[in-house]
């Protein structure tokens, strides 16, 4: 099969599409024939060598939408099921940017029925990151939450999910994004600093860091989206960061919200797998609204 990989760290030009063996599913695993797979900032980090693996072939991609085409023992999935899944991993020979991928059965959920595979592929990583970050925040109905990077992929999901829980969301984004983030459910908008101690909690999808911590009231909560990169606690503010994990049950809940029109999926551009390097170059340029998606 074909897979997008890096064998020598560098910029977008380091991305290669190579032939490699089709993986076989083991017990409690399924193989998915990939229909679409999103490109995320973590893939740029892998390409640049931030997570190690020098001298190895390292595959890209955590998100996948496609069709089950083989199963191991002890799985409830059947060949032909249309699914989405999260396949996390920093250093492995191939990821979801390939023609086939093997994932754990518990990581899989039925694909949303109301969108195509390209849109469905934008849900797993960013949707699960948002919902698991909210789990860490534990906001109560009526409390205030600031979401930084609210127009981004994780931030956009977080705004929608928090608003559905009755949380008063303030969206921090660029001035031109105000109409969009309000359409997601943000009650308030800002494109600059927030008053000190002005909110109960911050979900820092833009990784503002220390300044965002100052915006949280004494005894509030700060959650970042880069594992281990959150600032130290101050003024009794609990600080932590989300390390996203595969969770098919939660992913199924998110897919159901998509089908009810409660979650917006955004695709910026699509690229054939052979043009993976071009997709990385576009990601490097910045300013992408929605996800870049690779199609094998």
CSV table of C-alpha atoms in Angstrom, one decimal:
chain,number,residue,atom,x,y,z
A,1,UNK,CA,0.0,0.0,0.0
A,2,UNK,CA,1.0,3.6,-0.3
A,3,UNK,CA,1.7,5.7,2.8
A,4,UNK,CA,3.0,9.2,3.5
A,5,UNK,CA,6.1,9.1,5.7
A,6,UNK,CA,9.2,10.9,6.7
A,7,UNK,CA,12.6,9.3,6.8
A,8,UNK,CA,14.7,12.4,7.2
A,9,UNK,CA,13.4,15.2,9.4
A,10,UNK,CA,12.8,18.6,7.8
A,11,UNK,CA,10.2,20.8,6.1
A,12,UNK,CA,7.3,19.8,3.8
A,13,UNK,CA,9.8,18.6,1.2
A,14,UNK,CA,10.8,15.8,3.6
A,15,UNK,CA,7.4,14.1,3.1
A,16,UNK,CA,7.5,11.0,0.9
A,17,UNK,CA,4.9,8.6,-0.3
A,18,UNK,CA,6.3,5.1,-0.2
A,19,UNK,CA,5.1,1.5,-0.8
A,20,UNK,CA,4.8,-0.5,2.4
A,21,UNK,CA,3.1,-3.7,3.5
A,22,UNK,CA,-0.6,-3.8,4.2
A,23,UNK,CA,-1.1,-4.2,7.9
A,24,UNK,CA,-3.0,-7.2,9.3
A,25,UNK,CA,-5.4,-6.8,12.2
A,26,UNK,CA,-4.8,-8.8,15.4
A,27,UNK,CA,-7.1,-9.6,18.2
A,28,UNK,CA,-9.5,-6.8,19.1
A,29,UNK,CA,-8.4,-4.8,16.0
A,30,UNK,CA,-9.9,-3.9,12.7
A,31,UNK,CA,-8.3,-2.8,9.4
A,32,UNK,CA,-9.9,0.2,7.8
A,33,UNK,CA,-9.6,1.0,4.1
A,34,UNK,CA,-8.9,4.7,4.3
A,35,UNK,CA,-11.3,7.0,2.5
A,36,UNK,CA,-10.0,10.3,4.0
A,37,UNK,CA,-7.6,11.3,6.7
A,38,UNK,CA,-7.1,14.8,8.1
A,39,UNK,CA,-3.7,16.6,8.4
A,40,UNK,CA,-3.1,18.2,11.8
A,41,UNK,CA,-0.4,20.3,13.4
A,42,UNK,CA,0.9,17.3,15.3
A,43,UNK,CA,1.9,15.9,11.9
A,44,UNK,CA,4.1,18.9,11.2
A,45,UNK,CA,5.8,18.2,14.6
A,46,UNK,CA,6.4,14.6,13.6
A,47,UNK,CA,7.9,15.7,10.3
A,48,UNK,CA,10.2,18.2,12.1
A,49,UNK,CA,11.4,15.5,14.6
A,50,UNK,CA,9.9,17.1,17.7
A,51,UNK,CA,8.9,13.6,18.9
A,52,UNK,CA,12.1,11.7,18.1
A,53,UNK,CA,12.6,8.7,15.9
A,54,UNK,CA,15.6,9.8,14.0
A,55,UNK,CA,16.8,7.2,11.4
A,56,UNK,CA,13.4,5.5,11.2
A,57,UNK,CA,10.5,5.6,8.8
A,58,UNK,CA,7.7,7.5,10.5
A,59,UNK,CA,4.1,7.7,9.3
A,60,UNK,CA,1.7,10.6,9.5
A,61,UNK,CA,-1.9,10.8,10.5
A,62,UNK,CA,-4.2,10.3,13.5
A,63,UNK,CA,-7.7,10.8,12.0
A,64,UNK,CA,-9.4,8.3,9.7
A,65,UNK,CA,-12.7,7.8,8.0
A,66,UNK,CA,-13.3,4.8,5.9
A,67,UNK,CA,-14.6,1.2,5.6
A,68,UNK,CA,-13.8,-1.8,7.7
A,69,UNK,CA,-12.2,-4.3,5.3
A,70,UNK,CA,-10.8,-6.9,7.7
A,71,UNK,CA,-11.2,-7.8,11.4
A,72,UNK,CA,-9.3,-9.7,14.1
A,73,UNK,CA,-11.0,-11.9,16.6
A,74,UNK,CA,-13.1,-10.4,19.5
A,75,UNK,CA,-14.5,-7.4,17.7
A,76,UNK,CA,-18.1,-6.3,17.1
A,77,UNK,CA,-17.2,-4.6,13.8
A,78,UNK,CA,-18.0,-6.2,10.4
A,79,UNK,CA,-16.5,-5.9,7.0
A,80,UNK,CA,-18.2,-3.1,5.2
A,81,UNK,CA,-19.0,-0.9,8.2
A,82,UNK,CA,-18.4,2.8,7.5
A,83,UNK,CA,-16.4,4.1,10.5
A,84,UNK,CA,-14.3,6.9,11.9
A,85,UNK,CA,-11.4,6.4,14.4
A,86,UNK,CA,-8.5,8.0,16.2
A,87,UNK,CA,-5.2,6.2,15.8
A,88,UNK,CA,-2.7,8.2,18.0
A,89,UNK,CA,1.0,7.7,17.9
A,90,UNK,CA,4.1,9.8,17.3
A,91,UNK,CA,6.6,7.3,16.0
A,92,UNK,CA,5.3,4.4,13.9
A,93,UNK,CA,6.1,3.1,10.4
A,94,UNK,CA,2.7,4.2,9.0
A,95,UNK,CA,-0.3,6.2,10.3
A,96,UNK,CA,-3.6,7.0,8.8
A,97,UNK,CA,-2.1,8.9,5.8
A,98,UNK,CA,-2.1,5.6,4.0
A,99,UNK,CA,-4.4,3.3,2.0
A,100,UNK,CA,-5.0,1.1,5.0
A,101,UNK,CA,-4.7,1.4,8.8
A,102,UNK,CA,-5.2,-1.1,11.7
A,103,UNK,CA,-6.7,0.4,14.8
A,104,UNK,CA,-8.0,-1.0,18.1
A,105,UNK,CA,-11.6,-1.9,18.0
A,106,UNK,CA,-12.4,0.3,21.0
A,107,UNK,CA,-11.1,3.3,19.1
A,108,UNK,CA,-13.8,2.9,16.3
A,109,UNK,CA,-17.2,4.6,15.9
A,110,UNK,CA,-19.8,4.5,13.2
A,111,UNK,CA,-19.2,7.4,10.8
A,112,UNK,CA,-21.7,10.2,10.8
A,113,UNK,CA,-24.5,9.5,8.3
A,114,UNK,CA,-25.1,13.1,7.2
A,115,UNK,CA,-21.6,14.0,6.0
A,116,UNK,CA,-19.1,12.5,3.5
A,117,UNK,CA,-15.9,10.8,4.5
A,118,UNK,CA,-13.8,13.9,3.9
A,119,UNK,CA,-15.8,15.9,6.5
A,120,UNK,CA,-16.0,12.9,8.9
A,121,UNK,CA,-12.2,12.6,8.9
A,122,UNK,CA,-11.9,16.0,10.6
A,123,UNK,CA,-13.8,14.8,13.7
A,124,UNK,CA,-11.8,12.3,15.7
A,125,UNK,CA,-8.6,14.1,16.9
A,126,UNK,CA,-10.0,17.6,17.3
A,127,UNK,CA,-13.4,16.5,18.5
A,128,UNK,CA,-12.0,14.2,21.1
A,129,UNK,CA,-9.4,16.7,22.2
A,130,UNK,CA,-12.2,19.3,22.8
A,131,UNK,CA,-14.5,17.0,24.7
A,132,UNK,CA,-11.7,15.5,26.8
A,133,UNK,CA,-10.4,19.0,27.6
A,134,UNK,CA,-13.9,19.9,28.8
A,135,UNK,CA,-13.9,16.8,31.0
A,136,UNK,CA,-10.8,18.1,32.7
A,137,UNK,CA,-12.3,21.6,33.1
A,138,UNK,CA,-15.5,20.2,34.7
A,139,UNK,CA,-17.4,23.4,34.0
A,140,UNK,CA,-20.8,23.7,35.7
A,141,UNK,CA,-23.9,25.1,33.9
A,142,UNK,CA,-23.9,28.9,34.1
A,143,UNK,CA,-20.1,29.2,34.7
A,144,UNK,CA,-17.9,31.3,32.3
A,145,UNK,CA,-15.4,29.7,30.0
A,146,UNK,CA,-12.9,31.4,27.8
A,147,UNK,CA,-11.8,29.5,24.7
A,148,UNK,CA,-8.7,30.8,23.0
A,149,UNK,CA,-8.2,30.0,19.3
A,150,UNK,CA,-12.0,29.7,19.2
A,151,UNK,CA,-12.1,29.7,15.4
A,152,UNK,CA,-9.6,26.8,15.1
A,153,UNK,CA,-10.5,23.2,14.8
A,154,UNK,CA,-10.2,22.3,18.6
A,155,UNK,CA,-11.5,25.7,19.7
A,156,UNK,CA,-14.5,25.6,17.4
A,157,UNK,CA,-15.6,22.2,18.7
A,158,UNK,CA,-15.0,23.3,22.3
A,159,UNK,CA,-17.2,26.4,21.8
A,160,UNK,CA,-20.1,24.3,20.5
A,161,UNK,CA,-19.8,21.5,23.1
A,162,UNK,CA,-19.5,24.0,26.0
A,163,UNK,CA,-22.5,26.1,24.8
A,164,UNK,CA,-24.6,22.9,24.6
A,165,UNK,CA,-23.8,22.3,28.3
A,166,UNK,CA,-25.1,25.8,29.3
A,167,UNK,CA,-21.7,27.3,29.8
A,168,UNK,CA,-21.3,31.0,29.0
A,169,UNK,CA,-18.5,31.0,26.4
A,170,UNK,CA,-16.2,33.9,25.6
A,171,UNK,CA,-14.4,33.2,22.3
A,172,UNK,CA,-11.0,34.7,21.7
A,173,UNK,CA,-10.2,34.9,18.0
A,174,UNK,CA,-9.3,37.3,15.2
A,175,UNK,CA,-11.7,40.2,14.6
A,176,UNK,CA,-12.8,38.7,11.3
A,177,UNK,CA,-13.9,35.5,13.0
A,178,UNK,CA,-16.5,37.1,15.4
A,179,UNK,CA,-19.5,36.2,13.3
A,180,UNK,CA,-18.4,32.6,12.9
A,181,UNK,CA,-17.6,31.9,16.5
A,182,UNK,CA,-20.9,33.5,17.6
A,183,UNK,CA,-22.6,31.2,15.2
A,184,UNK,CA,-21.1,28.3,17.1
A,185,UNK,CA,-22.7,29.4,20.3
A,186,UNK,CA,-20.2,31.9,21.8
A,187,UNK,CA,-22.0,34.4,24.1
A,188,UNK,CA,-19.1,36.8,24.1
A,189,UNK,CA,-16.2,37.7,21.8
A,190,UNK,CA,-12.8,39.3,22.2
A,191,UNK,CA,-9.8,39.7,20.0
A,192,UNK,CA,-7.5,40.9,22.7
A,193,UNK,CA,-6.8,40.5,26.4
A,194,UNK,CA,-9.4,39.7,28.9
A,195,UNK,CA,-9.7,41.3,32.3
A,196,UNK,CA,-7.6,39.7,35.1
A,197,UNK,CA,-9.7,37.0,36.8
A,198,UNK,CA,-12.5,37.6,34.4
A,199,UNK,CA,-13.6,34.0,33.8
A,200,UNK,CA,-14.1,30.8,35.8
A,201,UNK,CA,-12.0,28.7,33.4
A,202,UNK,CA,-9.9,28.8,30.2
A,203,UNK,CA,-9.6,26.2,27.5
A,204,UNK,CA,-6.3,27.4,25.9
A,205,UNK,CA,-6.6,25.9,22.4
A,206,UNK,CA,-4.2,28.6,21.0
A,207,UNK,CA,-1.6,27.9,23.7
A,208,UNK,CA,-1.4,31.5,24.9
A,209,UNK,CA,0.0,30.2,28.2
A,210,UNK,CA,0.8,32.4,31.1
A,211,UNK,CA,-1.2,35.4,30.0
A,212,UNK,CA,-4.3,33.2,29.7
A,213,UNK,CA,-3.8,32.0,33.2
A,214,UNK,CA,-4.1,35.6,34.4
A,215,UNK,CA,-7.6,35.7,33.0
A,216,UNK,CA,-8.8,33.0,35.3
A,217,UNK,CA,-10.3,33.9,38.6
A,218,UNK,CA,-8.7,32.7,41.8
A,219,UNK,CA,-9.4,29.0,42.3
A,220,UNK,CA,-10.5,28.5,38.7
A,221,UNK,CA,-9.2,26.1,36.1
A,222,UNK,CA,-6.8,26.3,33.1
A,223,UNK,CA,-6.5,23.5,30.5
A,224,UNK,CA,-4.1,23.6,27.6
A,225,UNK,CA,-4.0,21.3,24.6
A,226,UNK,CA,-0.3,20.5,24.4
A,227,UNK,CA,0.5,17.7,26.9
A,228,UNK,CA,2.8,19.0,29.7
A,229,UNK,CA,3.1,22.5,28.3
A,230,UNK,CA,0.6,24.2,30.7
A,231,UNK,CA,1.8,26.9,33.1
A,232,UNK,CA,2.4,26.2,36.8
A,233,UNK,CA,-0.6,26.8,39.1
A,234,UNK,CA,-1.0,30.3,40.7
A,235,UNK,CA,-3.6,31.8,42.9
A,236,UNK,CA,-5.2,28.4,43.5
A,237,UNK,CA,-5.9,28.0,39.8
A,238,UNK,CA,-5.8,24.3,38.8
A,239,UNK,CA,-3.7,23.9,35.7
A,240,UNK,CA,-3.4,20.9,33.4
A,241,UNK,CA,-3.3,19.9,29.8
A,242,UNK,CA,-5.2,17.3,27.8
A,243,UNK,CA,-3.4,14.2,26.3
A,244,UNK,CA,-6.0,13.0,23.9
A,245,UNK,CA,-6.8,9.3,23.9
A,246,UNK,CA,-8.7,7.1,21.5
A,247,UNK,CA,-12.3,6.5,22.8
A,248,UNK,CA,-14.8,5.0,20.4
A,249,UNK,CA,-17.7,5.5,22.7
A,250,UNK,CA,-17.1,9.2,23.1
A,251,UNK,CA,-16.4,9.5,19.3
A,252,UNK,CA,-19.8,7.9,18.7
A,253,UNK,CA,-21.4,10.6,20.8
A,254,UNK,CA,-19.7,13.3,18.8
A,255,UNK,CA,-20.7,11.6,15.5
A,256,UNK,CA,-24.3,11.6,16.8
A,257,UNK,CA,-24.1,15.4,17.4
A,258,UNK,CA,-22.8,15.9,13.9
A,259,UNK,CA,-25.9,14.0,12.6
A,260,UNK,CA,-28.2,16.2,14.7
A,261,UNK,CA,-26.6,19.3,13.3
A,262,UNK,CA,-25.0,20.3,16.6
A,263,UNK,CA,-21.3,20.0,15.5
A,264,UNK,CA,-19.9,21.8,12.5
A,265,UNK,CA,-17.2,20.0,10.5
A,266,UNK,CA,-14.9,22.2,8.4
A,267,UNK,CA,-12.8,21.2,5.4
A,268,UNK,CA,-10.4,23.8,4.1
A,269,UNK,CA,-8.9,21.8,1.1
A,270,UNK,CA,-8.4,18.3,0.0
A,271,UNK,CA,-5.3,16.7,-1.5
A,272,UNK,CA,-4.6,13.3,-3.1
A,273,UNK,CA,-2.3,11.2,-1.0
A,274,UNK,CA,0.4,11.6,-3.6
A,275,UNK,CA,0.4,15.4,-2.9
A,276,UNK,CA,1.0,15.0,0.9
A,277,UNK,CA,4.0,17.3,0.7
A,278,UNK,CA,1.9,20.0,-0.8
A,279,UNK,CA,-0.6,19.6,2.0
A,280,UNK,CA,2.2,20.0,4.5
A,281,UNK,CA,3.4,23.1,2.7
A,282,UNK,CA,-0.1,24.6,2.9
A,283,UNK,CA,-0.4,23.8,6.6
A,284,UNK,CA,3.0,25.5,7.1
A,285,UNK,CA,1.7,28.7,5.5
A,286,UNK,CA,-0.9,29.1,8.2
A,287,UNK,CA,-4.2,30.8,8.1
A,288,UNK,CA,-6.1,27.6,7.4
A,289,UNK,CA,-9.7,27.6,8.5
A,290,UNK,CA,-10.9,24.0,8.7
A,291,UNK,CA,-8.8,21.0,8.1
A,292,UNK,CA,-6.7,19.9,5.2
A,293,UNK,CA,-7.7,16.3,4.2
A,294,UNK,CA,-5.8,13.7,2.3
A,295,UNK,CA,-7.6,11.2,0.0
A,296,UNK,CA,-5.8,8.0,-0.9
